[in-house]
mmCIF file of C-alpha atoms in Angstrom:
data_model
loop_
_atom_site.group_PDB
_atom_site.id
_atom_site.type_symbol
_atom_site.label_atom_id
_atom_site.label_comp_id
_atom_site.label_asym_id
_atom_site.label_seq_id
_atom_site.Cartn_x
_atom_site.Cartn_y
_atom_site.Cartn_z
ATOM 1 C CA UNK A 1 -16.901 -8.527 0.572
ATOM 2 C CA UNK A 2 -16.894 -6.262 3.294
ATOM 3 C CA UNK A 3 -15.666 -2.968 0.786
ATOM 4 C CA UNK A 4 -17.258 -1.363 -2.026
ATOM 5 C CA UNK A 5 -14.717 0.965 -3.530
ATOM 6 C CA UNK A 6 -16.626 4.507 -5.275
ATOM 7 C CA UNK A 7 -14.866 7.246 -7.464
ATOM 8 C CA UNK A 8 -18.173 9.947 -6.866
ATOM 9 C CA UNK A 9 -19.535 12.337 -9.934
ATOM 10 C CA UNK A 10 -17.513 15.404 -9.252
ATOM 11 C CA UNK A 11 -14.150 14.139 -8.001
ATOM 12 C CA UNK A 12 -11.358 13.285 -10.066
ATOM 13 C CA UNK A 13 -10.911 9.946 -11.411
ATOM 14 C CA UNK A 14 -7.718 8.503 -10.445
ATOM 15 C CA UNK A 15 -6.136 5.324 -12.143
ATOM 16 C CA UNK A 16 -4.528 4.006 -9.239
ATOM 17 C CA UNK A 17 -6.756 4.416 -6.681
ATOM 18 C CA UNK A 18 -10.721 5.260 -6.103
ATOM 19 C CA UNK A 19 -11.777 8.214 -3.524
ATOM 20 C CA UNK A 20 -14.057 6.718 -1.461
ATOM 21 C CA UNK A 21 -14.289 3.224 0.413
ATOM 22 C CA UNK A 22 -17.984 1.981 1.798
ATOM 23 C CA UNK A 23 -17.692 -0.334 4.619
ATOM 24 C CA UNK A 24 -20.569 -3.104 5.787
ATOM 25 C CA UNK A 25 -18.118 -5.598 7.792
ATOM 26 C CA UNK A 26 -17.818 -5.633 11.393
ATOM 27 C CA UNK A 27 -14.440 -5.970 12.335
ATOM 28 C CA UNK A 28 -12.115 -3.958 11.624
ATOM 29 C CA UNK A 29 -8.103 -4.580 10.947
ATOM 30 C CA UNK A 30 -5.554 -2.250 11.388
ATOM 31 C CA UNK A 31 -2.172 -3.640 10.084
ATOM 32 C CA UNK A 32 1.239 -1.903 11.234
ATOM 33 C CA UNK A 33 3.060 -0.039 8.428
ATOM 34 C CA UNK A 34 4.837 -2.661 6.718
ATOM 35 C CA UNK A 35 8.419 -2.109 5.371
ATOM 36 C CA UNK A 36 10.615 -3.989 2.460
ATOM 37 C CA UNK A 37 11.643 -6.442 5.157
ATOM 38 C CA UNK A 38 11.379 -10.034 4.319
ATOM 39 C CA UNK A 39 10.433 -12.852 6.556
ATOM 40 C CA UNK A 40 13.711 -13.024 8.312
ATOM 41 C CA UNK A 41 13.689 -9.514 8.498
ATOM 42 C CA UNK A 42 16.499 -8.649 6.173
ATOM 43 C CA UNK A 43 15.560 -5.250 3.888
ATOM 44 C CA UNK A 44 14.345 -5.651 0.213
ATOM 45 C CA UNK A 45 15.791 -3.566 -2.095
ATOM 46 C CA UNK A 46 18.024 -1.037 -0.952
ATOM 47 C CA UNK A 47 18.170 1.742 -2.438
ATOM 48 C CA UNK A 48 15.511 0.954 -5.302
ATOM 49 C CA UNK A 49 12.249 2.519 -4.435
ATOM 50 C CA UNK A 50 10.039 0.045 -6.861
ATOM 51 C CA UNK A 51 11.638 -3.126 -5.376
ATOM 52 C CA UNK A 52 10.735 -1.516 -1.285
ATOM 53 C CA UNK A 53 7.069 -0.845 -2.455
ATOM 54 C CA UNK A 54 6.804 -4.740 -3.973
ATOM 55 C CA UNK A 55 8.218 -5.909 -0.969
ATOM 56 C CA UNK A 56 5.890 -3.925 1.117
ATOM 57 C CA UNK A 57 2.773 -4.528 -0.317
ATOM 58 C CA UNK A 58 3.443 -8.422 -0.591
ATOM 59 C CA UNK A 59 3.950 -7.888 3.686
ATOM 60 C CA UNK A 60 0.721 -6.231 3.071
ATOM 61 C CA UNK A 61 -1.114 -8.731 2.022
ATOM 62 C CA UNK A 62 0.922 -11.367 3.899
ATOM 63 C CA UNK A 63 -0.617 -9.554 6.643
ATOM 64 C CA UNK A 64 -4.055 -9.398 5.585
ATOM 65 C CA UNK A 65 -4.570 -13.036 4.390
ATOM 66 C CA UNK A 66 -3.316 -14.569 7.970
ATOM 67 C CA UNK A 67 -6.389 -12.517 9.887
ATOM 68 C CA UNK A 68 -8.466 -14.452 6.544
ATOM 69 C CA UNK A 69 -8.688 -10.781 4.461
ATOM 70 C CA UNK A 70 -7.275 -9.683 1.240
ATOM 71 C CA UNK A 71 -7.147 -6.004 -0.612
ATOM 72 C CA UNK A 72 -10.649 -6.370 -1.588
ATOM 73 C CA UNK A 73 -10.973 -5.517 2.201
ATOM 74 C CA UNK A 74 -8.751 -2.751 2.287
ATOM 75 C CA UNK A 75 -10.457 0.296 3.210
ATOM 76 C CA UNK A 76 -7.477 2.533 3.692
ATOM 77 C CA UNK A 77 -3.807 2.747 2.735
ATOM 78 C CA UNK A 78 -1.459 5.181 3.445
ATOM 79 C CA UNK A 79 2.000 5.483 1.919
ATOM 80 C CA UNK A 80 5.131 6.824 3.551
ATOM 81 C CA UNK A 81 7.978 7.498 1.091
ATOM 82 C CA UNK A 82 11.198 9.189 1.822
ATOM 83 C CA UNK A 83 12.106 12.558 0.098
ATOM 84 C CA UNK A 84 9.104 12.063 -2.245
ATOM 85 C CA UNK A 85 9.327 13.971 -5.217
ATOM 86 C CA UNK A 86 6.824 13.651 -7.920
ATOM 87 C CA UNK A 87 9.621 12.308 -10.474
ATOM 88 C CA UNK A 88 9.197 9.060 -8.038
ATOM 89 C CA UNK A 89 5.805 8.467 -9.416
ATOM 90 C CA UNK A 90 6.585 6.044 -12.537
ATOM 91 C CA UNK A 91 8.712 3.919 -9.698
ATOM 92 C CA UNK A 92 6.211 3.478 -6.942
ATOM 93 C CA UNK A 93 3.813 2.620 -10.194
ATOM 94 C CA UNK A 94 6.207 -0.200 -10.788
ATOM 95 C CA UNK A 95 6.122 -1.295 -7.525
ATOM 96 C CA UNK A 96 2.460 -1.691 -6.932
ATOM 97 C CA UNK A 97 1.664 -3.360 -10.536
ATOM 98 C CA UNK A 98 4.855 -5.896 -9.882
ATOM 99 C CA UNK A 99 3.399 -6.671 -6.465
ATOM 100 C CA UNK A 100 -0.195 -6.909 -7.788
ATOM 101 C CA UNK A 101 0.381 -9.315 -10.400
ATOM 102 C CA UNK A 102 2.231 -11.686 -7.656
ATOM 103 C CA UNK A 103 -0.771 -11.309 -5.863
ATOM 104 C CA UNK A 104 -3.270 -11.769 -8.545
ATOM 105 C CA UNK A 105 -5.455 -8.316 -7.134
ATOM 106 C CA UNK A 106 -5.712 -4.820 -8.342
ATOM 107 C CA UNK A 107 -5.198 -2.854 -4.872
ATOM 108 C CA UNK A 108 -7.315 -0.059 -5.316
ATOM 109 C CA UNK A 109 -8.384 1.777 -2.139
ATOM 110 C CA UNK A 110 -8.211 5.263 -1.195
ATOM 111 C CA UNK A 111 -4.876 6.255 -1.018
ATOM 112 C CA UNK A 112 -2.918 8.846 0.839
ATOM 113 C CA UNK A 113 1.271 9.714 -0.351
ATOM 114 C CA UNK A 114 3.055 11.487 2.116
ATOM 115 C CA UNK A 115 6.709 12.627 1.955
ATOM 116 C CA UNK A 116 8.586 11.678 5.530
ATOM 117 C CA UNK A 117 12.178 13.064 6.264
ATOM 118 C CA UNK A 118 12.828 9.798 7.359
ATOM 119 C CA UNK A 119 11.731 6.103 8.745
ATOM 120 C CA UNK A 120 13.052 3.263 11.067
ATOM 121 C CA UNK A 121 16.112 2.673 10.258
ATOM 122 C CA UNK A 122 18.176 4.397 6.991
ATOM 123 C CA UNK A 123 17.710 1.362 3.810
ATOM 124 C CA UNK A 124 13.571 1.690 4.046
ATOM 125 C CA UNK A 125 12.478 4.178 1.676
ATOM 126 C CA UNK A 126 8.734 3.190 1.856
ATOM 127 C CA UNK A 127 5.961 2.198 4.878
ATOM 128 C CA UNK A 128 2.610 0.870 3.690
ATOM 129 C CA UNK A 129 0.347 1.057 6.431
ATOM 130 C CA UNK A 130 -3.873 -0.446 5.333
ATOM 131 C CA UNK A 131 -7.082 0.035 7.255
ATOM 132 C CA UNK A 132 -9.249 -3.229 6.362
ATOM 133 C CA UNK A 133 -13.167 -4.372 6.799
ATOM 134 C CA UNK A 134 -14.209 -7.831 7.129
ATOM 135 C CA UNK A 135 -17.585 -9.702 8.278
#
């Protein structure tokens, strides 16, 4: 395994994610923000934010496993939600532990949430986008 995930003495300690990622692969893999599209490309979910973030991190990890990775190579995610508010928390929490138990993995990396006006086309509410490390 390419990543060693690190929550260092002094920052916070956050359940769903750690702060820092060490990397010792040598290639990296950058995947494209995924959406709550399925295979055929027909949206996930609309208009329920838990079912778009399921949907997006199984693309996710679709994504990682046909380059031969996984989220214990993620080094980097970052999340794109549509007028976030706080209040959204306990369903984008849903989202990730429904999609990590059909994955059988416990995505942890450093995280960054960021509220977007808007993305590609009006049903997605959520873009994961990952940053992964393998040998």
């Amino acid at each position: 395994m390419a990543i060693t995930l690190v929550n260092p003495t002094g920052l916070p300690e956050i359940d769903v994610y750690r702060q820092v990622s060490v990397a010792s692969g040598s290639k990296l893999v950058f995947i494209a923000g995924q959406v709550a599209w399925d295979a055929e490309g027909t949206t996930v979910g609309e208009g329920d934010l838990a079912a778009q973030v399921e949907q997006c991190y199984l693309n996710v990890g679709t994504a990682l496993a046909g380059v031969g990775a996984s989220f214990d190579d993620v080094a980097k995610l970052t999340v794109y939600v549509v007028d976030w508010t706080p209040d959204q928390m306990p369903q984008l929490l849903e989202g990730i532990s429904r999609a990590a138990g059909k994955l059988k993995v416990t995505p942890a990396p450093p995280a960054t949430l960021l509220g977007v006006a808007a993305l590609d086309v009006p049903e997605h509410l959520v873009e994961i986008e990952a940053t992964a490390v393998i040998d």
